[in-house]
Every structure is written in C-alpha cells, then in structure tokens.
C-alpha cells in the first residue's frame, strides 16, 4: 500500500478546490474524490442517500460525519483509488480527519494543500458560479454557457447550485470557519500543511501546487 499519493485539498468554498483537482487528476493519474460531487450525484439520481441528504445540503449545512466517512471508505476500495486520491471537500471536521487517518493507516496523507482566498473574493466567486448538472463543468454567470443554459462540453443543463445562493453561501462559510478551519492546525501539527495563494489565475495556482508537490519529492 505504500507509495500512494493521497493529497488533501483544503480551502473555503469557492477557493478553487474543484477546479484545481480536475487539473491535477491528469497530472498525477489519481482520482478526484469530492464528497460534494458524490452527494450531489446521489441527490440527482434520487437514491435513498440522496433523499436523506438533499435538505441538509441545500441549507448549506454538513451531512453527518458517519455518512461521509462511509462514502469515502467505499470510494477508496475502488480500483482507481489504489494509487492514491485527491481529496476535495473531505475531511471537513476533526472527526473526519481522524477517521481518514484511521482508514489510511501508515500510508496516510502525504500533503495538505490549503488554497488561501479572502472571504469577499470567495463570496463573489460562489455567487457568480454556474455548473453543468451533467458533467460538473464550472462556468461564470457571464459565460455564454451560463446565459444559454447549455454546457459546451456535454450539452447538459448549466444551473446555479441551490447552495450557491446568498443565505446558503453565508451558512457554508460560517460552517467552514467553525468546523473546517481547525483542520489547518491539525495538518500543520503533523508537518503536512502547505498554503498556496488561491487568488491568482487558475494556471498559476496549478503551477504553484505542482511546484510544492515536486519540492516535497512526492511526484
Ligand atoms: P461541496 O461541493 O464540497 O461544497 O459540498 C456540498 C455540500 O455537500 C456541503 O455543503 C455539505 O452539505 C455536503 N458535504 C460535502 N462534503 C462533506 C463532508 N466532508 N462532510 C459533511 N458534509 C459534506
């Protein structure tokens, strides 16, 4: 099991975690494991899990630790996760971070990348974010795909996530400060935390992350 490249990507909602993980998947040939994406897919498919979590997600609150830990445990058993994973949106609480250590054992997290972006900027990014319901492509409200409502990649519907509306954004950012920000000291105390300035172009953020991963001798 050793030699797995497990990277945690931390940052406020709207910091660019999803965008960066989509780019890094190709670079490192490890899957993007986003608990938010897994949960949204369950909601869209109307599975029992989706029905259970839809209300909590729309309100911008967190679903239970037990539930997401089980989802991640199952995801890690899939073939493509045997070389590692880019974890986006998980862990989000100290209990999840501890459970993740227990799941991964000695072959734990190699690095935690904190994408640092000021709160007013993430609020603006989330308010103007539009997403494809089919493939997850991310657009801005001023992009032609958002205006026409049709994804350029797959033809799916481009929508505003319910939790990207003002009340839910406020709630999600409060939840981040209360439950997730403590993970920064958790990973710092383990010597695993690296902070990258997320207030740069997506290309420059990707370059900065790749430089750190390279410096640490991880890839
Ligand atoms: P995200 O796309 O990562 O912002 O996640 C969207 C929503 O899914 C969150 O606001 C939560 O309701 C739920 N969610 C995603 N990941 C987690 C997690 N690790 N723990 C609890 N809830 C989560």
JSON list of C-alpha atoms and ligand atoms in Angstrom, two decimals:
[
{"chain": "A", "resi": 1, "resn": "UNK", "atom": "CA", "xyz": [0.00, 0.00, 0.00]},
{"chain": "A", "resi": 2, "resn": "UNK", "atom": "CA", "xyz": [2.93, 2.41, 0.47]},
{"chain": "A", "resi": 3, "resn": "UNK", "atom": "CA", "xyz": [3.68, 4.92, -2.26]},
{"chain": "A", "resi": 4, "resn": "UNK", "atom": "CA", "xyz": [0.08, 6.04, -2.55]},
{"chain": "A", "resi": 5, "resn": "UNK", "atom": "CA", "xyz": [-0.28, 9.73, -3.31]},
{"chain": "A", "resi": 6, "resn": "UNK", "atom": "CA", "xyz": [-3.07, 10.94, -1.06]},
{"chain": "A", "resi": 7, "resn": "UNK", "atom": "CA", "xyz": [-3.44, 14.71, -1.19]},
{"chain": "A", "resi": 8, "resn": "UNK", "atom": "CA", "xyz": [-5.96, 16.71, 0.80]},
{"chain": "A", "resi": 9, "resn": "UNK", "atom": "CA", "xyz": [-7.04, 19.99, -0.79]},
{"chain": "A", "resi": 10, "resn": "UNK", "atom": "CA", "xyz": [-8.45, 22.39, 1.81]},
{"chain": "A", "resi": 11, "resn": "UNK", "atom": "CA", "xyz": [-9.92, 25.83, 1.37]},
{"chain": "A", "resi": 12, "resn": "UNK", "atom": "CA", "xyz": [-13.13, 27.77, 1.70]},
{"chain": "A", "resi": 13, "resn": "UNK", "atom": "CA", "xyz": [-15.99, 27.01, -0.64]},
{"chain": "A", "resi": 14, "resn": "UNK", "atom": "CA", "xyz": [-15.18, 28.86, -3.85]},
{"chain": "A", "resi": 15, "resn": "UNK", "atom": "CA", "xyz": [-11.41, 28.77, -3.27]},
{"chain": "A", "resi": 16, "resn": "UNK", "atom": "CA", "xyz": [-10.97, 26.75, -6.46]},
{"chain": "A", "resi": 17, "resn": "UNK", "atom": "CA", "xyz": [-10.53, 23.25, -4.98]},
{"chain": "A", "resi": 18, "resn": "UNK", "atom": "CA", "xyz": [-12.71, 21.54, -7.60]},
{"chain": "A", "resi": 19, "resn": "UNK", "atom": "CA", "xyz": [-11.12, 23.41, -10.50]},
{"chain": "A", "resi": 20, "resn": "UNK", "atom": "CA", "xyz": [-7.60, 22.57, -9.33]},
{"chain": "A", "resi": 21, "resn": "UNK", "atom": "CA", "xyz": [-8.38, 18.94, -8.57]},
{"chain": "A", "resi": 22, "resn": "UNK", "atom": "CA", "xyz": [-9.80, 18.44, -12.08]},
{"chain": "A", "resi": 23, "resn": "UNK", "atom": "CA", "xyz": [-6.46, 19.69, -13.47]},
{"chain": "A", "resi": 24, "resn": "UNK", "atom": "CA", "xyz": [-4.29, 17.69, -11.06]},
{"chain": "A", "resi": 25, "resn": "UNK", "atom": "CA", "xyz": [-6.06, 14.39, -11.80]},
{"chain": "A", "resi": 26, "resn": "UNK", "atom": "CA", "xyz": [-4.40, 14.35, -15.21]},
{"chain": "A", "resi": 27, "resn": "UNK", "atom": "CA", "xyz": [-1.02, 15.35, -13.81]},
{"chain": "A", "resi": 28, "resn": "UNK", "atom": "CA", "xyz": [-0.83, 12.64, -11.15]},
{"chain": "A", "resi": 29, "resn": "UNK", "atom": "CA", "xyz": [-3.14, 9.93, -12.53]},
{"chain": "A", "resi": 30, "resn": "UNK", "atom": "CA", "xyz": [-5.08, 9.67, -9.28]},
{"chain": "A", "resi": 31, "resn": "UNK", "atom": "CA", "xyz": [-8.85, 10.20, -8.98]},
{"chain": "A", "resi": 32, "resn": "UNK", "atom": "CA", "xyz": [-10.57, 13.34, -7.77]},
{"chain": "A", "resi": 33, "resn": "UNK", "atom": "CA", "xyz": [-12.61, 12.28, -4.76]},
{"chain": "A", "resi": 34, "resn": "UNK", "atom": "CA", "xyz": [-15.11, 15.03, -3.98]},
{"chain": "A", "resi": 35, "resn": "UNK", "atom": "CA", "xyz": [-17.67, 14.12, -1.32]},
{"chain": "A", "resi": 36, "resn": "UNK", "atom": "CA", "xyz": [-19.79, 17.06, -2.54]},
{"chain": "A", "resi": 37, "resn": "UNK", "atom": "CA", "xyz": [-19.85, 15.57, -6.07]},
{"chain": "A", "resi": 38, "resn": "UNK", "atom": "CA", "xyz": [-20.69, 12.08, -4.74]},
{"chain": "A", "resi": 39, "resn": "UNK", "atom": "CA", "xyz": [-23.54, 13.51, -2.65]},
{"chain": "A", "resi": 40, "resn": "UNK", "atom": "CA", "xyz": [-24.86, 15.71, -5.48]},
{"chain": "A", "resi": 41, "resn": "UNK", "atom": "CA", "xyz": [-24.89, 12.69, -7.82]},
{"chain": "A", "resi": 42, "resn": "UNK", "atom": "CA", "xyz": [-26.94, 10.77, -5.23]},
{"chain": "A", "resi": 43, "resn": "UNK", "atom": "CA", "xyz": [-29.40, 13.68, -4.91]},
{"chain": "A", "resi": 44, "resn": "UNK", "atom": "CA", "xyz": [-29.74, 13.93, -8.68]},
{"chain": "A", "resi": 45, "resn": "UNK", "atom": "CA", "xyz": [-30.31, 10.17, -9.02]},
{"chain": "A", "resi": 46, "resn": "UNK", "atom": "CA", "xyz": [-32.91, 10.29, -6.24]},
{"chain": "A", "resi": 47, "resn": "UNK", "atom": "CA", "xyz": [-31.29, 7.38, -4.33]},
{"chain": "A", "resi": 48, "resn": "UNK", "atom": "CA", "xyz": [-32.17, 6.82, -0.64]},
{"chain": "A", "resi": 49, "resn": "UNK", "atom": "CA", "xyz": [-28.87, 8.51, 0.24]},
{"chain": "A", "resi": 50, "resn": "UNK", "atom": "CA", "xyz": [-29.75, 11.47, -1.98]},
{"chain": "A", "resi": 51, "resn": "UNK", "atom": "CA", "xyz": [-33.19, 11.84, -0.41]},
{"chain": "A", "resi": 52, "resn": "UNK", "atom": "CA", "xyz": [-31.61, 11.72, 3.03]},
{"chain": "A", "resi": 53, "resn": "UNK", "atom": "CA", "xyz": [-29.05, 14.49, 2.41]},
{"chain": "A", "resi": 54, "resn": "UNK", "atom": "CA", "xyz": [-30.78, 16.87, -0.04]},
{"chain": "A", "resi": 55, "resn": "UNK", "atom": "CA", "xyz": [-32.32, 19.17, 2.59]},
{"chain": "A", "resi": 56, "resn": "UNK", "atom": "CA", "xyz": [-29.13, 19.46, 4.62]},
{"chain": "A", "resi": 57, "resn": "UNK", "atom": "CA", "xyz": [-27.07, 20.23, 1.52]},
{"chain": "A", "resi": 58, "resn": "UNK", "atom": "CA", "xyz": [-29.48, 22.83, 0.17]},
{"chain": "A", "resi": 59, "resn": "UNK", "atom": "CA", "xyz": [-29.36, 24.63, 3.51]},
{"chain": "A", "resi": 60, "resn": "UNK", "atom": "CA", "xyz": [-25.55, 24.73, 3.34]},
{"chain": "A", "resi": 61, "resn": "UNK", "atom": "CA", "xyz": [-25.07, 22.56, 6.44]},
{"chain": "A", "resi": 62, "resn": "UNK", "atom": "CA", "xyz": [-22.86, 19.49, 6.77]},
{"chain": "A", "resi": 63, "resn": "UNK", "atom": "CA", "xyz": [-24.16, 15.94, 6.46]},
{"chain": "A", "resi": 64, "resn": "UNK", "atom": "CA", "xyz": [-23.14, 13.56, 9.25]},
{"chain": "A", "resi": 65, "resn": "UNK", "atom": "CA", "xyz": [-19.52, 12.54, 9.73]},
{"chain": "A", "resi": 66, "resn": "UNK", "atom": "CA", "xyz": [-20.54, 8.88, 9.85]},
{"chain": "A", "resi": 67, "resn": "UNK", "atom": "CA", "xyz": [-22.23, 9.07, 6.46]},
{"chain": "A", "resi": 68, "resn": "UNK", "atom": "CA", "xyz": [-19.38, 10.79, 4.58]},
{"chain": "A", "resi": 69, "resn": "UNK", "atom": "CA", "xyz": [-16.73, 8.60, 6.23]},
{"chain": "A", "resi": 70, "resn": "UNK", "atom": "CA", "xyz": [-18.61, 5.53, 4.97]},
{"chain": "A", "resi": 71, "resn": "UNK", "atom": "CA", "xyz": [-18.79, 7.02, 1.45]},
{"chain": "A", "resi": 72, "resn": "UNK", "atom": "CA", "xyz": [-15.05, 7.73, 1.40]},
{"chain": "A", "resi": 73, "resn": "UNK", "atom": "CA", "xyz": [-14.24, 4.27, 2.78]},
{"chain": "A", "resi": 74, "resn": "UNK", "atom": "CA", "xyz": [-16.25, 2.73, -0.07]},
{"chain": "A", "resi": 75, "resn": "UNK", "atom": "CA", "xyz": [-14.65, 5.01, -2.65]},
{"chain": "A", "resi": 76, "resn": "UNK", "atom": "CA", "xyz": [-11.14, 4.05, -1.51]},
{"chain": "A", "resi": 77, "resn": "UNK", "atom": "CA", "xyz": [-11.90, 0.40, -2.30]},
{"chain": "A", "resi": 78, "resn": "UNK", "atom": "CA", "xyz": [-12.41, 1.14, -5.99]},
{"chain": "A", "resi": 79, "resn": "UNK", "atom": "CA", "xyz": [-9.61, 0.16, -8.38]},
{"chain": "A", "resi": 80, "resn": "UNK", "atom": "CA", "xyz": [-8.69, 3.68, -9.50]},
{"chain": "A", "resi": 81, "resn": "UNK", "atom": "CA", "xyz": [-8.06, 4.80, -5.91]},
{"chain": "A", "resi": 82, "resn": "UNK", "atom": "CA", "xyz": [-5.34, 2.23, -5.27]},
{"chain": "A", "resi": 83, "resn": "UNK", "atom": "CA", "xyz": [-2.59, 4.69, -6.26]},
{"chain": "A", "resi": 84, "resn": "UNK", "atom": "CA", "xyz": [-3.99, 7.47, -4.09]},
{"chain": "A", "resi": 85, "resn": "UNK", "atom": "CA", "xyz": [-6.54, 10.24, -4.37]},
{"chain": "A", "resi": 86, "resn": "UNK", "atom": "CA", "xyz": [-7.05, 13.98, -4.48]},
{"chain": "A", "resi": 87, "resn": "UNK", "atom": "CA", "xyz": [-9.44, 14.66, -1.65]},
{"chain": "A", "resi": 88, "resn": "UNK", "atom": "CA", "xyz": [-11.69, 17.66, -2.19]},
{"chain": "A", "resi": 89, "resn": "UNK", "atom": "CA", "xyz": [-14.25, 18.65, 0.46]},
{"chain": "A", "resi": 90, "resn": "UNK", "atom": "CA", "xyz": [-13.17, 15.81, 2.75]},
{"chain": "A", "resi": 91, "resn": "UNK", "atom": "CA", "xyz": [-12.17, 15.88, 5.56]},
{"chain": "A", "resi": 92, "resn": "UNK", "atom": "CA", "xyz": [-14.28, 18.79, 6.75]},
{"chain": "A", "resi": 93, "resn": "UNK", "atom": "CA", "xyz": [-14.30, 18.21, 10.51]},
{"chain": "A", "resi": 94, "resn": "UNK", "atom": "CA", "xyz": [-11.71, 16.98, 13.01]},
{"chain": "A", "resi": 95, "resn": "UNK", "atom": "CA", "xyz": [-13.68, 13.74, 13.41]},
{"chain": "A", "resi": 96, "resn": "UNK", "atom": "CA", "xyz": [-13.43, 13.16, 9.64]},
{"chain": "A", "resi": 97, "resn": "UNK", "atom": "CA", "xyz": [-9.68, 13.95, 9.66]},
{"chain": "A", "resi": 98, "resn": "UNK", "atom": "CA", "xyz": [-9.12, 11.43, 12.44]},
{"chain": "A", "resi": 99, "resn": "UNK", "atom": "CA", "xyz": [-11.25, 8.83, 10.66]},
{"chain": "A", "resi": 100, "resn": "UNK", "atom": "CA", "xyz": [-9.25, 9.42, 7.47]},
{"chain": "A", "resi": 101, "resn": "UNK", "atom": "CA", "xyz": [-6.01, 8.70, 9.33]},
{"chain": "A", "resi": 102, "resn": "UNK", "atom": "CA", "xyz": [-7.53, 5.50, 10.67]},
{"chain": "A", "resi": 103, "resn": "UNK", "atom": "CA", "xyz": [-8.68, 4.48, 7.16]},
{"chain": "A", "resi": 104, "resn": "UNK", "atom": "CA", "xyz": [-5.32, 5.13, 5.50]},
{"chain": "A", "resi": 105, "resn": "UNK", "atom": "CA", "xyz": [-3.10, 3.75, 8.27]},
{"chain": "A", "resi": 106, "resn": "UNK", "atom": "CA", "xyz": [0.65, 4.20, 7.83]},
{"chain": "A", "resi": 107, "resn": "UNK", "atom": "CA", "xyz": [0.16, 5.12, 4.23]},
{"chain": "A", "resi": 108, "resn": "UNK", "atom": "CA", "xyz": [-1.60, 8.30, 5.20]},
{"chain": "A", "resi": 109, "resn": "UNK", "atom": "CA", "xyz": [-1.93, 11.75, 3.80]},
{"chain": "A", "resi": 110, "resn": "UNK", "atom": "CA", "xyz": [1.20, 12.94, 2.02]},
{"chain": "A", "resi": 111, "resn": "UNK", "atom": "CA", "xyz": [0.31, 16.63, 1.93]},
{"chain": "A", "resi": 112, "resn": "UNK", "atom": "CA", "xyz": [-2.49, 19.04, 2.74]},
{"chain": "A", "resi": 113, "resn": "UNK", "atom": "CA", "xyz": [-2.71, 21.93, 0.29]},
{"chain": "A", "resi": 114, "resn": "UNK", "atom": "CA", "xyz": [-4.54, 24.93, 1.70]},
{"chain": "A", "resi": 115, "resn": "UNK", "atom": "CA", "xyz": [-5.88, 27.19, -1.05]},
{"chain": "A", "resi": 116, "resn": "UNK", "atom": "CA", "xyz": [-5.97, 30.60, 0.60]},
{"chain": "A", "resi": 117, "resn": "UNK", "atom": "CA", "xyz": [-8.51, 33.07, -0.81]},
{"chain": "A", "resi": 118, "resn": "UNK", "atom": "CA", "xyz": [-10.03, 36.12, 1.02]},
{"chain": "A", "resi": 119, "resn": "UNK", "atom": "CA", "xyz": [-13.65, 35.78, 2.10]},
{"chain": "A", "resi": 120, "resn": "UNK", "atom": "CA", "xyz": [-15.02, 38.62, -0.07]},
{"chain": "A", "resi": 121, "resn": "UNK", "atom": "CA", "xyz": [-13.49, 37.02, -3.15]},
{"chain": "A", "resi": 122, "resn": "UNK", "atom": "CA", "xyz": [-14.92, 33.56, -2.47]},
{"chain": "A", "resi": 123, "resn": "UNK", "atom": "CA", "xyz": [-18.35, 35.10, -1.80]},
{"chain": "A", "resi": 124, "resn": "UNK", "atom": "CA", "xyz": [-18.22, 36.84, -5.18]},
{"chain": "A", "resi": 125, "resn": "UNK", "atom": "CA", "xyz": [-16.99, 33.66, -6.91]},
{"chain": "A", "resi": 126, "resn": "UNK", "atom": "CA", "xyz": [-19.73, 31.50, -5.39]},
{"chain": "A", "resi": 127, "resn": "UNK", "atom": "CA", "xyz": [-22.49, 33.99, -6.24]},
{"chain": "A", "resi": 128, "resn": "UNK", "atom": "CA", "xyz": [-21.45, 34.09, -9.89]},
{"chain": "A", "resi": 129, "resn": "UNK", "atom": "CA", "xyz": [-20.70, 30.34, -10.20]},
{"chain": "A", "resi": 130, "resn": "UNK", "atom": "CA", "xyz": [-22.79, 28.22, -12.54]},
{"chain": "A", "resi": 131, "resn": "UNK", "atom": "CA", "xyz": [-22.30, 24.48, -13.03]},
{"chain": "A", "resi": 132, "resn": "UNK", "atom": "CA", "xyz": [-23.24, 21.82, -15.53]},
{"chain": "A", "resi": 133, "resn": "UNK", "atom": "CA", "xyz": [-25.63, 19.37, -13.89]},
{"chain": "A", "resi": 134, "resn": "UNK", "atom": "CA", "xyz": [-24.30, 16.55, -16.06]},
{"chain": "A", "resi": 135, "resn": "UNK", "atom": "CA", "xyz": [-20.51, 16.80, -16.15]},
{"chain": "A", "resi": 136, "resn": "UNK", "atom": "CA", "xyz": [-19.81, 19.31, -13.36]},
{"chain": "A", "resi": 137, "resn": "UNK", "atom": "CA", "xyz": [-18.07, 21.83, -15.66]},
{"chain": "A", "resi": 138, "resn": "UNK", "atom": "CA", "xyz": [-17.79, 25.18, -13.89]},
{"chain": "A", "resi": 139, "resn": "UNK", "atom": "CA", "xyz": [-18.78, 28.48, -15.53]},
{"chain": "A", "resi": 140, "resn": "UNK", "atom": "CA", "xyz": [-19.29, 32.13, -14.54]},
{"chain": "A", "resi": 141, "resn": "UNK", "atom": "CA", "xyz": [-22.71, 33.79, -14.78]},
{"chain": "A", "resi": 142, "resn": "UNK", "atom": "CA", "xyz": [-21.37, 35.94, -17.64]},
{"chain": "A", "resi": 143, "resn": "UNK", "atom": "CA", "xyz": [-20.19, 32.96, -19.75]},
{"chain": "A", "resi": 144, "resn": "UNK", "atom": "CA", "xyz": [-22.22, 32.13, -22.82]},
{"chain": "A", "resi": 145, "resn": "UNK", "atom": "CA", "xyz": [-22.89, 28.62, -21.45]},
{"chain": "A", "resi": 146, "resn": "UNK", "atom": "CA", "xyz": [-24.45, 30.13, -18.31]},
{"chain": "A", "resi": 147, "resn": "UNK", "atom": "CA", "xyz": [-26.52, 32.60, -20.30]},
{"chain": "A", "resi": 148, "resn": "UNK", "atom": "CA", "xyz": [-27.74, 29.97, -22.76]},
{"chain": "A", "resi": 149, "resn": "UNK", "atom": "CA", "xyz": [-28.03, 27.31, -20.02]},
{"chain": "A", "resi": 150, "resn": "UNK", "atom": "CA", "xyz": [-26.21, 24.71, -22.14]},
{"chain": "A", "resi": 151, "resn": "UNK", "atom": "CA", "xyz": [-22.83, 23.14, -21.34]},
{"chain": "A", "resi": 152, "resn": "UNK", "atom": "CA", "xyz": [-20.18, 23.42, -24.08]},
{"chain": "A", "resi": 153, "resn": "UNK", "atom": "CA", "xyz": [-18.62, 20.08, -23.03]},
{"chain": "A", "resi": 154, "resn": "UNK", "atom": "CA", "xyz": [-21.62, 17.80, -22.89]},
{"chain": "A", "resi": 155, "resn": "UNK", "atom": "CA", "xyz": [-24.80, 19.73, -23.74]},
{"chain": "A", "resi": 156, "resn": "UNK", "atom": "CA", "xyz": [-26.07, 19.31, -20.14]},
{"chain": "A", "resi": 157, "resn": "UNK", "atom": "CA", "xyz": [-28.08, 21.98, -18.29]},
{"chain": "A", "resi": 158, "resn": "UNK", "atom": "CA", "xyz": [-25.99, 24.77, -16.74]},
{"chain": "A", "resi": 159, "resn": "UNK", "atom": "CA", "xyz": [-27.56, 25.91, -13.46]},
{"chain": "A", "resi": 160, "resn": "UNK", "atom": "CA", "xyz": [-26.87, 27.79, -10.24]},
{"chain": "A", "resi": 161, "resn": "UNK", "atom": "CA", "xyz": [-26.47, 25.38, -7.32]},
{"chain": "A", "resi": 162, "resn": "UNK", "atom": "CA", "xyz": [-29.14, 25.98, -4.65]},
{"chain": "A", "resi": 163, "resn": "UNK", "atom": "CA", "xyz": [-26.33, 26.22, -2.10]},
{"chain": "A", "resi": 164, "resn": "UNK", "atom": "CA", "xyz": [-24.63, 28.97, -4.16]},
{"chain": "A", "resi": 165, "resn": "UNK", "atom": "CA", "xyz": [-27.49, 31.33, -3.28]},
{"chain": "A", "resi": 166, "resn": "UNK", "atom": "CA", "xyz": [-26.80, 34.10, -0.71]},
{"chain": "A", "resi": 167, "resn": "UNK", "atom": "CA", "xyz": [-28.22, 32.57, 2.51]},
{"chain": "A", "resi": 168, "resn": "UNK", "atom": "CA", "xyz": [-26.64, 29.20, 1.88]},
{"chain": "A", "resi": 169, "resn": "UNK", "atom": "CA", "xyz": [-23.29, 30.80, 0.96]},
{"chain": "A", "resi": 170, "resn": "UNK", "atom": "CA", "xyz": [-23.26, 32.67, 4.28]},
{"chain": "A", "resi": 171, "resn": "UNK", "atom": "CA", "xyz": [-24.13, 29.50, 6.15]},
{"chain": "A", "resi": 172, "resn": "UNK", "atom": "CA", "xyz": [-21.47, 27.43, 4.35]},
{"chain": "A", "resi": 173, "resn": "UNK", "atom": "CA", "xyz": [-18.74, 29.96, 5.05]},
{"chain": "A", "resi": 174, "resn": "UNK", "atom": "CA", "xyz": [-19.71, 30.09, 8.75]},
{"chain": "A", "resi": 175, "resn": "UNK", "atom": "CA", "xyz": [-19.64, 26.30, 8.84]},
{"chain": "A", "resi": 176, "resn": "UNK", "atom": "CA", "xyz": [-16.20, 26.36, 7.22]},
{"chain": "A", "resi": 177, "resn": "UNK", "atom": "CA", "xyz": [-14.81, 28.71, 9.88]},
{"chain": "A", "resi": 178, "resn": "UNK", "atom": "CA", "xyz": [-16.29, 26.74, 12.74]},
{"chain": "A", "resi": 179, "resn": "UNK", "atom": "CA", "xyz": [-15.77, 23.12, 11.63]},
{"chain": "A", "resi": 180, "resn": "UNK", "atom": "CA", "xyz": [-13.15, 23.03, 8.89]},
{"chain": "A", "resi": 181, "resn": "UNK", "atom": "CA", "xyz": [-10.65, 25.84, 9.64]},
{"chain": "A", "resi": 182, "resn": "UNK", "atom": "CA", "xyz": [-9.40, 23.90, 12.72]},
{"chain": "A", "resi": 183, "resn": "UNK", "atom": "CA", "xyz": [-8.05, 21.29, 10.28]},
{"chain": "A", "resi": 184, "resn": "UNK", "atom": "CA", "xyz": [-5.35, 23.77, 9.27]},
{"chain": "A", "resi": 185, "resn": "UNK", "atom": "CA", "xyz": [-3.65, 23.44, 12.67]},
{"chain": "A", "resi": 186, "resn": "UNK", "atom": "CA", "xyz": [-4.37, 19.68, 12.66]},
{"chain": "A", "resi": 187, "resn": "UNK", "atom": "CA", "xyz": [-2.34, 19.22, 9.47]},
{"chain": "A", "resi": 188, "resn": "UNK", "atom": "CA", "xyz": [0.22, 21.86, 10.42]},
{"chain": "A", "resi": 189, "resn": "UNK", "atom": "CA", "xyz": [0.98, 19.97, 13.64]},
{"chain": "A", "resi": 190, "resn": "UNK", "atom": "CA", "xyz": [1.72, 16.91, 11.51]},
{"chain": "A", "resi": 191, "resn": "UNK", "atom": "CA", "xyz": [4.08, 18.89, 9.26]},
{"chain": "A", "resi": 192, "resn": "UNK", "atom": "CA", "xyz": [1.78, 18.31, 6.27]},
{"chain": "A", "resi": 193, "resn": "UNK", "atom": "CA", "xyz": [0.30, 21.75, 5.64]},
{"chain": "A", "resi": 194, "resn": "UNK", "atom": "CA", "xyz": [1.30, 23.93, 2.70]},
{"chain": "A", "resi": 195, "resn": "UNK", "atom": "CA", "xyz": [-0.55, 27.14, 1.88]},
{"chain": "A", "resi": 196, "resn": "UNK", "atom": "CA", "xyz": [-0.91, 28.23, -1.74]},
{"chain": "A", "resi": 197, "resn": "UNK", "atom": "CA", "xyz": [-2.25, 31.65, -2.77]},
{"chain": "A", "resi": 198, "resn": "UNK", "atom": "CA", "xyz": [-5.56, 30.88, -4.48]},
{"chain": "A", "resi": 199, "resn": "UNK", "atom": "CA", "xyz": [-6.03, 34.50, -5.56]},
{"chain": "A", "resi": 200, "resn": "UNK", "atom": "CA", "xyz": [-4.13, 34.02, -8.85]},
{"chain": "A", "resi": 201, "resn": "UNK", "atom": "CA", "xyz": [-5.12, 32.75, -12.26]},
{"chain": "A", "resi": 202, "resn": "UNK", "atom": "CA", "xyz": [-6.09, 29.04, -12.30]},
{"chain": "A", "resi": 203, "resn": "UNK", "atom": "CA", "xyz": [-2.93, 28.30, -14.33]},
{"chain": "A", "resi": 204, "resn": "UNK", "atom": "CA", "xyz": [-0.71, 29.99, -11.75]},
{"chain": "A", "resi": 205, "resn": "UNK", "atom": "CA", "xyz": [-2.41, 28.18, -8.87]},
{"chain": "A", "resi": 206, "resn": "UNK", "atom": "CA", "xyz": [-1.87, 24.83, -10.66]},
{"chain": "A", "resi": 207, "resn": "UNK", "atom": "CA", "xyz": [1.80, 25.72, -11.22]},
{"chain": "A", "resi": 208, "resn": "UNK", "atom": "CA", "xyz": [2.25, 26.63, -7.54]},
{"chain": "A", "resi": 209, "resn": "UNK", "atom": "CA", "xyz": [0.66, 23.35, -6.39]},
{"chain": "A", "resi": 210, "resn": "UNK", "atom": "CA", "xyz": [2.77, 21.28, -8.78]},
{"chain": "A", "resi": 211, "resn": "UNK", "atom": "CA", "xyz": [5.91, 23.07, -7.57]},
{"chain": "A", "resi": 212, "resn": "UNK", "atom": "CA", "xyz": [5.12, 22.21, -3.95]},
{"chain": "A", "resi": 213, "resn": "UNK", "atom": "CA", "xyz": [4.34, 18.55, -4.73]},
{"chain": "A", "resi": 214, "resn": "UNK", "atom": "CA", "xyz": [7.61, 18.35, -6.67]},
{"chain": "A", "resi": 215, "resn": "UNK", "atom": "CA", "xyz": [9.65, 20.09, -3.92]},
{"chain": "A", "resi": 216, "resn": "UNK", "atom": "CA", "xyz": [8.37, 17.57, -1.40]},
{"chain": "A", "resi": 217, "resn": "UNK", "atom": "CA", "xyz": [9.56, 14.77, -3.68]},
{"chain": "A", "resi": 218, "resn": "UNK", "atom": "CA", "xyz": [6.04, 13.36, -4.00]},
{"chain": "A", "resi": 219, "resn": "UNK", "atom": "CA", "xyz": [5.82, 13.32, -7.80]},
{"chain": "B", "resi": 1, "resn": "LIG", "atom": "P1", "xyz": [-19.06, 20.94, -1.64]},
{"chain": "B", "resi": 1, "resn": "LIG", "atom": "O1", "xyz": [-19.38, 20.76, -3.08]},
{"chain": "B", "resi": 1, "resn": "LIG", "atom": "O2", "xyz": [-17.78, 20.28, -1.22]},
{"chain": "B", "resi": 1, "resn": "LIG", "atom": "O3", "xyz": [-19.15, 22.38, -1.19]},
{"chain": "B", "resi": 1, "resn": "LIG", "atom": "O4", "xyz": [-20.20, 20.14, -0.83]},
{"chain": "B", "resi": 1, "resn": "LIG", "atom": "C1", "xyz": [-21.55, 20.47, -0.97]},
{"chain": "B", "resi": 1, "resn": "LIG", "atom": "C2", "xyz": [-22.32, 20.04, 0.27]},
{"chain": "B", "resi": 1, "resn": "LIG", "atom": "O5", "xyz": [-22.20, 18.61, 0.46]},
{"chain": "B", "resi": 1, "resn": "LIG", "atom": "C3", "xyz": [-21.82, 20.63, 1.59]},
{"chain": "B", "resi": 1, "resn": "LIG", "atom": "O6", "xyz": [-22.33, 21.93, 1.83]},
{"chain": "B", "resi": 1, "resn": "LIG", "atom": "C4", "xyz": [-22.34, 19.60, 2.59]},
{"chain": "B", "resi": 1, "resn": "LIG", "atom": "O7", "xyz": [-23.74, 19.72, 2.79]},
{"chain": "B", "resi": 1, "resn": "LIG", "atom": "C5", "xyz": [-22.11, 18.29, 1.84]},
{"chain": "B", "resi": 1, "resn": "LIG", "atom": "N1", "xyz": [-20.74, 17.76, 2.09]},
{"chain": "B", "resi": 1, "resn": "LIG", "atom": "C6", "xyz": [-19.76, 17.60, 1.16]},
{"chain": "B", "resi": 1, "resn": "LIG", "atom": "N2", "xyz": [-18.66, 17.07, 1.72]},
{"chain": "B", "resi": 1, "resn": "LIG", "atom": "C7", "xyz": [-18.96, 16.92, 3.04]},
{"chain": "B", "resi": 1, "resn": "LIG", "atom": "C8", "xyz": [-18.22, 16.44, 4.16]},
{"chain": "B", "resi": 1, "resn": "LIG", "atom": "N3", "xyz": [-16.95, 16.03, 4.04]},
{"chain": "B", "resi": 1, "resn": "LIG", "atom": "N4", "xyz": [-18.84, 16.42, 5.37]},
{"chain": "B", "resi": 1, "resn": "LIG", "atom": "C9", "xyz": [-20.11, 16.82, 5.52]},
{"chain": "B", "resi": 1, "resn": "LIG", "atom": "N5", "xyz": [-20.87, 17.31, 4.51]},
{"chain": "B", "resi": 1, "resn": "LIG", "atom": "C10", "xyz": [-20.30, 17.35, 3.27]}
]
